[in-house]
Short mmCIF file of C-alpha atoms and ligand atoms in Angstrom, two decimals:
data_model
loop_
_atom_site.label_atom_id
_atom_site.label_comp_id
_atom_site.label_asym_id
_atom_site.label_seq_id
_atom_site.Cartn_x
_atom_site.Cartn_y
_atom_site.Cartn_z
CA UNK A 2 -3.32 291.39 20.75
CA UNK A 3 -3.07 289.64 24.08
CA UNK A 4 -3.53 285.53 23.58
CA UNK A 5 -4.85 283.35 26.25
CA UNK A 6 -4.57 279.92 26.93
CA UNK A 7 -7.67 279.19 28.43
CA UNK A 8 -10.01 282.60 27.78
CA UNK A 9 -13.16 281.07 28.47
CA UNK A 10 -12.11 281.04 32.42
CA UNK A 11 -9.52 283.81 32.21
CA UNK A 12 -11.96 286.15 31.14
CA UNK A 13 -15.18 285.00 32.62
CA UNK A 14 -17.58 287.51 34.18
CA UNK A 15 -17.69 287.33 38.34
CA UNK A 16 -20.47 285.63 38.32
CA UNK A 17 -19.20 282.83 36.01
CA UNK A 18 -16.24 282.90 38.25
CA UNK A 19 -18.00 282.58 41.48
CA UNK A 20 -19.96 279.61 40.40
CA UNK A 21 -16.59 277.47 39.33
CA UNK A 22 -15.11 278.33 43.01
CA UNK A 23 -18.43 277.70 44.81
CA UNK A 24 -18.84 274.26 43.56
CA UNK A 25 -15.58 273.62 43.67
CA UNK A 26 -15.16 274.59 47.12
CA UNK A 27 -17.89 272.61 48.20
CA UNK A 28 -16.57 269.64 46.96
CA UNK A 29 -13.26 270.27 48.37
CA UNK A 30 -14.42 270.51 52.05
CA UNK A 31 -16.10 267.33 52.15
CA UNK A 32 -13.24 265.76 50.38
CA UNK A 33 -10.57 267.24 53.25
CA UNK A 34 -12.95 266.22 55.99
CA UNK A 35 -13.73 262.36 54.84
CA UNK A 36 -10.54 261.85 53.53
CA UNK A 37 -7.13 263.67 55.48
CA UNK A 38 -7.56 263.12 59.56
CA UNK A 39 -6.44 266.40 60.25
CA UNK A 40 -9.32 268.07 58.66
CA UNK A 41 -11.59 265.74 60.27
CA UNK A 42 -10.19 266.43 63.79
CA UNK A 43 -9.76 270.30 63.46
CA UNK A 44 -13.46 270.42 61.99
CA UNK A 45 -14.62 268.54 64.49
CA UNK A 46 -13.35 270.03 67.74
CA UNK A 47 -14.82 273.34 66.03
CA UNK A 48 -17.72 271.99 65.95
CA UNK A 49 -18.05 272.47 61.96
CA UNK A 50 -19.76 270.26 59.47
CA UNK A 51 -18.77 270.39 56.11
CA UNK A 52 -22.43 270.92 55.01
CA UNK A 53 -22.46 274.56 56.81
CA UNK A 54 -19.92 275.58 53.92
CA UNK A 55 -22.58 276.14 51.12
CA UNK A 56 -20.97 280.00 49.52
CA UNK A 57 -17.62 281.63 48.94
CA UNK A 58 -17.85 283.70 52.09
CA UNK A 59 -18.49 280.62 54.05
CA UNK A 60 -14.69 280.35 53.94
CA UNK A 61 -13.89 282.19 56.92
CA UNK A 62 -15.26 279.80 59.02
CA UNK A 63 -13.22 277.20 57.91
CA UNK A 64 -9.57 276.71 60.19
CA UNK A 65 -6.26 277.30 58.32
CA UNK A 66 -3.50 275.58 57.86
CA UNK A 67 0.22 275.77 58.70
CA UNK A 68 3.14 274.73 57.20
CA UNK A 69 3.65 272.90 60.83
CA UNK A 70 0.84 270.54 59.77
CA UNK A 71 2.72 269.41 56.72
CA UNK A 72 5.77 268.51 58.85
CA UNK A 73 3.60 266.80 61.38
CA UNK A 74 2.21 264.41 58.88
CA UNK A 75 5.56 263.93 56.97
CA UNK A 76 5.72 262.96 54.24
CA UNK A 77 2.48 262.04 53.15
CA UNK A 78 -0.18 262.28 56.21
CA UNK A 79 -2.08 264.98 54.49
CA UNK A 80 -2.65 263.69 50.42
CA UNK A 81 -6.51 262.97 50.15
CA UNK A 82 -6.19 260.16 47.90
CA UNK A 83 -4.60 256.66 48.29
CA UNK A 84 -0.94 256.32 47.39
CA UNK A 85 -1.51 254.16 44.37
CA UNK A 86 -3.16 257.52 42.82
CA UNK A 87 -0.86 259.92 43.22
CA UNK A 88 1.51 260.19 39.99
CA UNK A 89 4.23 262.56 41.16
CA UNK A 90 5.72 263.65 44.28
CA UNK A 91 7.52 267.01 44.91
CA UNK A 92 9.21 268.69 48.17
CA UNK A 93 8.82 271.84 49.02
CA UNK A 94 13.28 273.60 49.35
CA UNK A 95 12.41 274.72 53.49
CA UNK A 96 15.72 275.79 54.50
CA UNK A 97 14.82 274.92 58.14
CA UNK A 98 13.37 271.63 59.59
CA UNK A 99 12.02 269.00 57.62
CA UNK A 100 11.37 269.30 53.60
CA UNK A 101 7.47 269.77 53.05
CA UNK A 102 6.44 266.73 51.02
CA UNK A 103 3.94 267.38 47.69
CA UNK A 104 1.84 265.31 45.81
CA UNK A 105 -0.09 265.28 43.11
CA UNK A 106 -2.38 263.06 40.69
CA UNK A 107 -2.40 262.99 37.20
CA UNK A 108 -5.02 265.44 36.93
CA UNK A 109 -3.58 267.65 39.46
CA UNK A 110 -0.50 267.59 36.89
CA UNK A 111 -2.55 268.86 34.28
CA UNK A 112 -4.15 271.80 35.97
CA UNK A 113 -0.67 272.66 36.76
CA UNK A 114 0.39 272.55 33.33
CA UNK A 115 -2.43 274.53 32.68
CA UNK A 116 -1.51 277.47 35.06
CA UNK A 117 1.79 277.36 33.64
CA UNK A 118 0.52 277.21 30.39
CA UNK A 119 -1.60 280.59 30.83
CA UNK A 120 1.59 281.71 32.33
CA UNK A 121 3.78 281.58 29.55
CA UNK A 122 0.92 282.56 27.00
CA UNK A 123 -0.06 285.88 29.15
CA UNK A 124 3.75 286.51 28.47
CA UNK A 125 2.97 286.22 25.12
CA UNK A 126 4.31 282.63 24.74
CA UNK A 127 3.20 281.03 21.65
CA UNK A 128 3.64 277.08 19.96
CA UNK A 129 6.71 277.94 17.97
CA UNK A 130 8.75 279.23 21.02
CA UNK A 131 11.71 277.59 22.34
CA UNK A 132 11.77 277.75 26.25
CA UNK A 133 14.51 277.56 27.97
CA UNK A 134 14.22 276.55 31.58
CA UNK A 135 16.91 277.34 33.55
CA UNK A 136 14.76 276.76 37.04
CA UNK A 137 16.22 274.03 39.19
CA UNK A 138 14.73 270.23 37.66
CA UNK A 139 14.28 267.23 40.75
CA UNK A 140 12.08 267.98 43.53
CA UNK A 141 12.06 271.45 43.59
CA UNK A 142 8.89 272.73 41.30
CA UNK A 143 10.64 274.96 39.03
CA UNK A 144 12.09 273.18 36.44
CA UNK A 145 9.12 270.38 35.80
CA UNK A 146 6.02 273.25 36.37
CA UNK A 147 7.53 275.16 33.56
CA UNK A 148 8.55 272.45 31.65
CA UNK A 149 4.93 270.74 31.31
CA UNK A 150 3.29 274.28 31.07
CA UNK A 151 5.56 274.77 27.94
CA UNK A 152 5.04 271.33 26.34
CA UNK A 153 0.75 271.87 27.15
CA UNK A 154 1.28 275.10 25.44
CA UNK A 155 2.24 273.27 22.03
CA UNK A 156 5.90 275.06 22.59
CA UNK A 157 9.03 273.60 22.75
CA UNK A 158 10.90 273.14 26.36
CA UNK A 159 14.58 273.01 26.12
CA UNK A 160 15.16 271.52 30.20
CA UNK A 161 18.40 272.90 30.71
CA UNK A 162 18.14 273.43 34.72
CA UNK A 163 20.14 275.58 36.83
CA UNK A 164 23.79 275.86 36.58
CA UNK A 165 26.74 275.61 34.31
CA UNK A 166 26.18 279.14 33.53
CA UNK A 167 28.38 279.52 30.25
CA UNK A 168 26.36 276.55 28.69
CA UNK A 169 23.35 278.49 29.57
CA UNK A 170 24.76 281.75 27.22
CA UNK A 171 25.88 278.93 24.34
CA UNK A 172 22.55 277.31 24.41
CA UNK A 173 20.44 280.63 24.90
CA UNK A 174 22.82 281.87 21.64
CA UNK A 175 22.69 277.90 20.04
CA UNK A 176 19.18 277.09 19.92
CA UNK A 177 17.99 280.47 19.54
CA UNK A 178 15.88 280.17 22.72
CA UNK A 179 12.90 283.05 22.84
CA UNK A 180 11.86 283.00 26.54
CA UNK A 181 14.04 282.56 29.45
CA UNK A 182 12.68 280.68 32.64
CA UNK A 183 14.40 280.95 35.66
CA UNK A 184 14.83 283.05 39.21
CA UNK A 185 15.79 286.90 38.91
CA UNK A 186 18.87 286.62 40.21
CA UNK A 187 20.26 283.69 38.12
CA UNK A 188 18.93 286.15 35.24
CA UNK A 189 21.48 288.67 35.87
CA UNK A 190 24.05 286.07 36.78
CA UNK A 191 23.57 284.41 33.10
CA UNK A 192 23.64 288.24 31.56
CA UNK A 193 26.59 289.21 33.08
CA UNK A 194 27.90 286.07 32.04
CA UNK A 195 26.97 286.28 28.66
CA UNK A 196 28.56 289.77 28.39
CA UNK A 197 32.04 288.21 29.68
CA UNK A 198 31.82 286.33 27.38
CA UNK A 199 31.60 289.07 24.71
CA UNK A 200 27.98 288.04 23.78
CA UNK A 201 26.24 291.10 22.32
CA UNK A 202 22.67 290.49 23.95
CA UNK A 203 20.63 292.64 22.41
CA UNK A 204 21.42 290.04 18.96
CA UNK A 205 19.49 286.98 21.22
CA UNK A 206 16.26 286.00 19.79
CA UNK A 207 15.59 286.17 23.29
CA UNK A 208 12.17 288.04 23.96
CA UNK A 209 10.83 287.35 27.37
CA UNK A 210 11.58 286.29 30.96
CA UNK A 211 9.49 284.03 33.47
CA UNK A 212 11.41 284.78 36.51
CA UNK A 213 10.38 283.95 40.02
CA UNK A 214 10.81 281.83 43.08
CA UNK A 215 12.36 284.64 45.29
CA UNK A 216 11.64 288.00 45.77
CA UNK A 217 12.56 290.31 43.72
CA UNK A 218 11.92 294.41 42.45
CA UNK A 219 10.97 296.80 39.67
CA UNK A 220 14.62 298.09 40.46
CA UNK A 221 15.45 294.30 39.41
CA UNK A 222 12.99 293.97 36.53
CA UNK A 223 14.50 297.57 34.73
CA UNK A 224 17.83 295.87 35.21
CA UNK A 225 17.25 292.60 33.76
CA UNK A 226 15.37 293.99 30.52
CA UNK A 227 18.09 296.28 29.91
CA UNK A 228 20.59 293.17 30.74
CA UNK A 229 19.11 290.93 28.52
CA UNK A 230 16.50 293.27 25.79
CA UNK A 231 13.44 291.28 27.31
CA UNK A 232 10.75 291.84 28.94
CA UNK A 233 10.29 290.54 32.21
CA UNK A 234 7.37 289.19 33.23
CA UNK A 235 6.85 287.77 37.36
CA UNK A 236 5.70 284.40 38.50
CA UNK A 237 4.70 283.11 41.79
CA UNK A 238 3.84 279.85 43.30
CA UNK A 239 4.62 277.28 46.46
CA UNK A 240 5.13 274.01 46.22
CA UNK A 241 2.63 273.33 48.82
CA UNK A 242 -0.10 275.05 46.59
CA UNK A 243 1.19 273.67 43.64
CA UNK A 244 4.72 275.07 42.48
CA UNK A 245 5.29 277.96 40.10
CA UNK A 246 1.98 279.13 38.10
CA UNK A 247 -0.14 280.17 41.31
CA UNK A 248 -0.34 283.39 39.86
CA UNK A 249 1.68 285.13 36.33
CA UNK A 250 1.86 288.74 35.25
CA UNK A 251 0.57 289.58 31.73
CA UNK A 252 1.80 292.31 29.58
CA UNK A 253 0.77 295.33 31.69
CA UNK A 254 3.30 294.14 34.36
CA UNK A 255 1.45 295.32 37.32
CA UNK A 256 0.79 292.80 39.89
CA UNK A 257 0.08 288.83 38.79
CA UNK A 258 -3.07 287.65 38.22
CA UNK A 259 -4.10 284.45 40.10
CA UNK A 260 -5.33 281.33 38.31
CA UNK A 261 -8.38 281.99 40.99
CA UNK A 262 -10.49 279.07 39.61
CA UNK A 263 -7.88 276.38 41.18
CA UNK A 264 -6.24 278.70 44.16
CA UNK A 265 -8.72 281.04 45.99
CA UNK A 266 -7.15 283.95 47.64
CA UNK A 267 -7.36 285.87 50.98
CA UNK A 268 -5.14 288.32 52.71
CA UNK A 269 -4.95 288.31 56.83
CA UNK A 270 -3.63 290.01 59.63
CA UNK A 271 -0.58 287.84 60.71
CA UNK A 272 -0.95 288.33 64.32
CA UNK A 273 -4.58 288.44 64.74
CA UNK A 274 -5.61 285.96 61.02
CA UNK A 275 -8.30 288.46 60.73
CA UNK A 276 -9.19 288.72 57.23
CA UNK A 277 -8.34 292.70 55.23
CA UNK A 278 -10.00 294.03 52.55
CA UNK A 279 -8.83 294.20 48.91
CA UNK A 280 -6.05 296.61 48.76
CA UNK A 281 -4.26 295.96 52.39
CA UNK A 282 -1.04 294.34 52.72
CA UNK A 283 -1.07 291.22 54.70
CA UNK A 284 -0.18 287.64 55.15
CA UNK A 285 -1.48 285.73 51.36
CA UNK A 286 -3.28 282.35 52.52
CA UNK A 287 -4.47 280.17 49.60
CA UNK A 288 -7.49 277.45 49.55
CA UNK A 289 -6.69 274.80 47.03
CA UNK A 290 -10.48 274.51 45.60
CA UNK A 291 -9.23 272.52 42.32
CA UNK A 292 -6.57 269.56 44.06
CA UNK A 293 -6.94 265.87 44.39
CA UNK A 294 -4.40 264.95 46.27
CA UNK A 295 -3.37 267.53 48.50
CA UNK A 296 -6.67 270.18 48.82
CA UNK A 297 -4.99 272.56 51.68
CA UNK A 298 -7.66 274.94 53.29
CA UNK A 299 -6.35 278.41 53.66
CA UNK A 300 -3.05 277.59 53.81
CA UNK A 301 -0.58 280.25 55.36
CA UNK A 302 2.04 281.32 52.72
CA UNK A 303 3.98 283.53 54.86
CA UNK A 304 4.16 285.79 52.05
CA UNK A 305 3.56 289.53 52.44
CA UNK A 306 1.42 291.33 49.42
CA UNK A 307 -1.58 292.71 48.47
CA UNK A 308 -4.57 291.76 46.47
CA UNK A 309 -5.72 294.18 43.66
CA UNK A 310 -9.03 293.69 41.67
CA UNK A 311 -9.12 296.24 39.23
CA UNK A 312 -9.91 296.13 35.16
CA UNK A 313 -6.86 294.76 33.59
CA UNK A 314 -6.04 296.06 29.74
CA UNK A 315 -5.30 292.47 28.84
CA UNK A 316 -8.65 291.10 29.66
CA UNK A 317 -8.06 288.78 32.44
CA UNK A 318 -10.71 289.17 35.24
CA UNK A 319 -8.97 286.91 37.73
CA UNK A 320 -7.69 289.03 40.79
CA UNK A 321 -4.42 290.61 40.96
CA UNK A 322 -1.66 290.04 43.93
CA UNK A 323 0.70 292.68 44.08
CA UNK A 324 4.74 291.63 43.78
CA UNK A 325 5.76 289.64 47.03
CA UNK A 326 7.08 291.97 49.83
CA UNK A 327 9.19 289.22 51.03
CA UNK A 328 7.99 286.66 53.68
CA UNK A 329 6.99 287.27 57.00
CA UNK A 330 9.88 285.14 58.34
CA UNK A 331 12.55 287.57 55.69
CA UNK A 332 11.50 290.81 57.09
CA UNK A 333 14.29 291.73 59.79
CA UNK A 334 14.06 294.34 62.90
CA UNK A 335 17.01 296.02 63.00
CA UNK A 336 16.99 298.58 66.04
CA UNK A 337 13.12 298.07 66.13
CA UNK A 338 12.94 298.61 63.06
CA UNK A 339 11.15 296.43 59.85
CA UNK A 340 12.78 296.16 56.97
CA UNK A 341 12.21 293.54 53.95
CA UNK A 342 15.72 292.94 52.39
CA UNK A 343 13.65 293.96 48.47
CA UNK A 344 13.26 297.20 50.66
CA UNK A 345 17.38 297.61 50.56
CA UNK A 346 17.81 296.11 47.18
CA UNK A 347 15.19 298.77 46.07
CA UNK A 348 17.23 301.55 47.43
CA UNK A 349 20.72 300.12 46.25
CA UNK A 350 19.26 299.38 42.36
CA UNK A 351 17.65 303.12 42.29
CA UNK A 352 20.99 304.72 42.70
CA UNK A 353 22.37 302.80 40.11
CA UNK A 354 24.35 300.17 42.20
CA UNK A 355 24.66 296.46 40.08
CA UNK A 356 21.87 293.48 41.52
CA UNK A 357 24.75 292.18 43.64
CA UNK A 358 24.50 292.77 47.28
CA UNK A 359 25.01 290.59 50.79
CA UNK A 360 23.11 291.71 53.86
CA UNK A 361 24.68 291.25 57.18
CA UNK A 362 23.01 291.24 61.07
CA UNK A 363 24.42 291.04 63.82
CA UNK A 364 24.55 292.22 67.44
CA UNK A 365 27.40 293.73 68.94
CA UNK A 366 27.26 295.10 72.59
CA UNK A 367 23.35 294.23 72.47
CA UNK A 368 23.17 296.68 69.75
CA UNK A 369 22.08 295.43 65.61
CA UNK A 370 24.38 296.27 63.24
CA UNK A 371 23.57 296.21 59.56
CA UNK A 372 25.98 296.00 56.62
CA UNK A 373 24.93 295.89 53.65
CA UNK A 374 27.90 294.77 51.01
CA UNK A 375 27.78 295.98 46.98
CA UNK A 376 30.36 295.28 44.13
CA UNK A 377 31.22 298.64 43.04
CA UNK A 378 29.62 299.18 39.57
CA UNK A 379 31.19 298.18 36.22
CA UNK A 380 31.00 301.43 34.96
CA UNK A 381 32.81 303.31 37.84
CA UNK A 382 36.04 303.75 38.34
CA UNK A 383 36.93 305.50 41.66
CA UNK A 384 39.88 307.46 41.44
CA UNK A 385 41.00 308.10 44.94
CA UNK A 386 39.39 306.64 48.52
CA UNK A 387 37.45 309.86 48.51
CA UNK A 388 35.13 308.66 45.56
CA UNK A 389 33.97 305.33 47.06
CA UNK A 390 33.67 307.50 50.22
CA UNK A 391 31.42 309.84 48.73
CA UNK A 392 29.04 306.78 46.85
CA UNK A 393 29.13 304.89 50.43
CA UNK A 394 27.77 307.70 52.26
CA UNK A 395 25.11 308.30 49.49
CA UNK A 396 24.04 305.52 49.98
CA UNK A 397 23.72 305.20 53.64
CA UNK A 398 22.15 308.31 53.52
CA UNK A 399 19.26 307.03 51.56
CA UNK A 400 18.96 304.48 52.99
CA UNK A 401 18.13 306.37 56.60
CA UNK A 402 15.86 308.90 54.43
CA UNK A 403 13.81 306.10 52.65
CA UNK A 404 13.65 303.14 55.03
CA UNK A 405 15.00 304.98 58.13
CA UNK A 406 17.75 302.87 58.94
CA UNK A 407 21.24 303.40 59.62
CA UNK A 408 23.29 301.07 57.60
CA UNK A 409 27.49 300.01 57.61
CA UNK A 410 27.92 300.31 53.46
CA UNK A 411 30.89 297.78 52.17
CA UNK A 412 31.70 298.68 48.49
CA UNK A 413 33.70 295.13 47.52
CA UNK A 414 35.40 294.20 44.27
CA UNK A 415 33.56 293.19 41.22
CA UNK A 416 32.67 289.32 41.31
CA UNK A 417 33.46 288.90 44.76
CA UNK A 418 30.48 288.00 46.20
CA UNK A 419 28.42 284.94 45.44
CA UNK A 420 26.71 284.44 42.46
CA UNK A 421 23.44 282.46 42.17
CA UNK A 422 22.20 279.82 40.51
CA UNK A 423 18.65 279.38 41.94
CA UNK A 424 16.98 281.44 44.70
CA UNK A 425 20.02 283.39 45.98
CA UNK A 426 20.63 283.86 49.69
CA UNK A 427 20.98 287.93 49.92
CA UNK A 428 20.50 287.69 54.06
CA UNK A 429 23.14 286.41 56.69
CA UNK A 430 21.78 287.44 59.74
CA UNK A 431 24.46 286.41 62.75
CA UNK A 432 21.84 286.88 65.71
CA UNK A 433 20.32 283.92 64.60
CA UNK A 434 23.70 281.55 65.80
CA UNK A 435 24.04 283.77 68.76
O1 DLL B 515 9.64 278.70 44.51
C1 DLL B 515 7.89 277.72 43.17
C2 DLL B 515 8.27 278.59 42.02
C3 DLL B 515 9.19 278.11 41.10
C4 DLL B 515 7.69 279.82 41.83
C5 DLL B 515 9.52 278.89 40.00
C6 DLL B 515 8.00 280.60 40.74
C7 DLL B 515 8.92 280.13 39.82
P1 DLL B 515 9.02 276.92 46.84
O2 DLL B 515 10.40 276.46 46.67
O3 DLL B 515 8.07 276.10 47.64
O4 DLL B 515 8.32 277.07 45.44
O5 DLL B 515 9.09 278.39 47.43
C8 DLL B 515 7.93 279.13 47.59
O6 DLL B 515 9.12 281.21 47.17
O7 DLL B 515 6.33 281.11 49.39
C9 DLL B 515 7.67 282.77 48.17
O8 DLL B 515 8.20 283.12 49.42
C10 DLL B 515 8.80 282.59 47.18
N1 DLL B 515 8.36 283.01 45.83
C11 DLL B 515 7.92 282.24 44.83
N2 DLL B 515 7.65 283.00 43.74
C12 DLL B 515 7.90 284.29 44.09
C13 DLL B 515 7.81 285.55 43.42
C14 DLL B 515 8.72 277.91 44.41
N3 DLL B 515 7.43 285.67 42.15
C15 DLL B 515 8.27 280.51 48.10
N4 DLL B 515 8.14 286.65 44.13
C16 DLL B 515 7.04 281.39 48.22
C17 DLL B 515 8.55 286.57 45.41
C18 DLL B 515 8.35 284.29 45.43
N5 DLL B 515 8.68 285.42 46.08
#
């Protein structure tokens, strides 16, 4: 029997839906244009009152926004209320520029609580759990957006945040933890761990994952339930939107439904921002309909998916986004060509290849060359050169037949290559410097 937190909304009919957003959306525009400059300018040189937005599909003539505008009003230039209401401030972890600043009000802490809250219960999260959060705690959303979702849920949040990874396996084993919070790749990390450690993981009470934050595959997902007996269950979210809870998976594990009634959807053309229809892959942009203190109008994510609206065997009516491609700023052109870097993980995981890779770009004699580096598998022991020969060139060869580029493979030693403990950095790409 699926359980939801909130089934009223989760469940209600298109109609029902369509009449939250609407009003919700209404209220939001007039609220962006009297209160945050930016809006007021942008709608204004468009010529656009906030009265002409009266439906759902009067969204596309509102103006989007960029993560560029958040910089340009650093920190705070863009929060709709007065700084004596906001109750929490988070930063978004931008790896280039300035950090994004977040805030929120208390009641923009509960909605959040309450996305995370459906998020944990669609993974069939219950009061007498024990969540263990091993997502990064500070400014970074992780570790708090689970850790209020668990406590609104009537469950019990054990905040361990990210790192000390042996700790993780004694407290996982200790406490008797049932779900597991944290990014994919710190999921294997802590599994592998575990089994150094002689920990027979099949005997956790463990039961589910939450994982999220980067992008990640079904390749991944088989891996990690074998890793750890769980199921795995996907999570996105942006600080900027709100942090982790944007949008969960439920048990039929095919694409995440989004909490629609706080973050409405759309997909566009990158290039052109034309808006596709349902089913297209394209650029996700999110309007905040439900936010006090910062209510961004279709906000560029840079992430690639789809959107899905199909029945759902769980119930849920809200849309469903697809798993992230990666982000329009991931995807690399080597030789011309496009290539996500969960397009190569894909290919290395189906051949049986452990989740522990390094990509490397760069451009020798104006040509790209990619190498793509794997720890050779546990389970294999090559014998002479001509064995880690053979499993190089079957993999090279795949990846020219599935993705149609030619790639240098490195088989390295077990453990050699970095581990992570949050979002792990799978790309080096040397052009960049040059
Ligand atoms: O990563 C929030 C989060 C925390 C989501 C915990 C899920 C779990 P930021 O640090 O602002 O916020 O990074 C947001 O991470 O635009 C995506 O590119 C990527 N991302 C987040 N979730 C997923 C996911 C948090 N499930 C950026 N799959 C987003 C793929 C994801 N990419």
């Amino acid at each position: 029997m699926d359980s939801y937190y909130n089934k009223e909304v989760e469940c209600a009919s298109e109609e029902e839906l369509q009449k939250i957003q609407t009003e919700r959306l209404i209220d939001m525009v007039h609220r962006c244009y009297n209160n945050i400059p930016l809006y007021k300018k942008r709608f204004d040189d468009m010529g656009l009152s906030p009265d002409e937005i009266k439906s759902l599909d009067d969204i596309k003539k509102l103006p989007f926004t960029y993560k560029n505008d958040l910089r340009d009003t650093y920190p705070l230039g863009m929060t709709a209320v007065p700084r004596s209401e906001l109750s929490r401030v988070h930063a978004s972890s931008g790896t280039t520029g300035k950090q994004t600043v977040v805030a929120y009000t208390k009641k923009d802490l509960e909605v959040w609580a309450e996305c995370c809250a459906r998020a944990l219960c669609a993974a069939g999260g219950n009061k007498d759990d024990f969540v263990h959060i091993s997502y990064g705690y500070g400014l970074f959303t992780g570790g708090l957006g689970l850790h209020y979702g668990a406590e609104m849920l009537g469950a019990t949040a054990i905040p361990v945040s990210s790192g000390n990874t042996k700790r993780q396996v004694d407290i996982l084993v200790d406490y008797e933890s049932d779900i597991l919070c944290c990014t994919p790749s710190y999921a294997t990390y802590i599994g592998e761990t575990a089994k150094n450690m002689g920990i027979d993981t099949s005997k956790l009470k463990l039961r589910a994952g939450i994982f999220g934050a980067e992008a990640w595959t079904e390749q991944m997902r088989s891996e990690i339930e074998e890793l750890l007996h769980i199921k795995a269950y996907d999570i996105y979210g942006l600080s900027e939107i709100c942090g982790p809870g944007v949008s969960f998976e439920c048990n039929e594990q095919s694409g995440m439904h989004i909490n629609e009634d706080y973050f409405y959807p759309e997909i566009i053309d990158p290039d052109t921002e034309e808006v596709l229809p349902c089913g297209e892959y394209g650029e996700l942009v999110f309007t905040c309909i439900g936010r006090e203190a910062l209510p961004l109008i279709r906000y560029r994510t840079g992430d690639i998916c789809k959107l899905k609206k199909e029945k759902c065997s769980c119930g849920r009516t809200f849309i469903k986004m697809s798993r992230i491609k990666g982000r329009s700023d991931d995807m690399l052109i080597i030789r011309g060509i496009n290539v996500f870097p969960s397009q190569i993980e894909s290919v290395l995981l189906s051949l049986g290849m452990e989740p522990n890779y390094l990509i490397e770009v760069d451009r020798v004699k104006n040509q790209d060359i990619l190498v793509v580096k794997v720890e050779i598998p546990r389970d294999f022991t090559p014998v002479t050169i001509k064995d880690t020969e053979k499993i190089k060139k079957h993999i090279a060869q795949e990846m020219k037949s599935t993705l149609n580029i030619s790639a240098i493979i490195k088989l390295v030693e077990q453990n050699s290559l970095p581990r992570s403990e949050g979002k792990a950095v799978r790309v080096i790409d040397h052009r960049i410097q040059k």
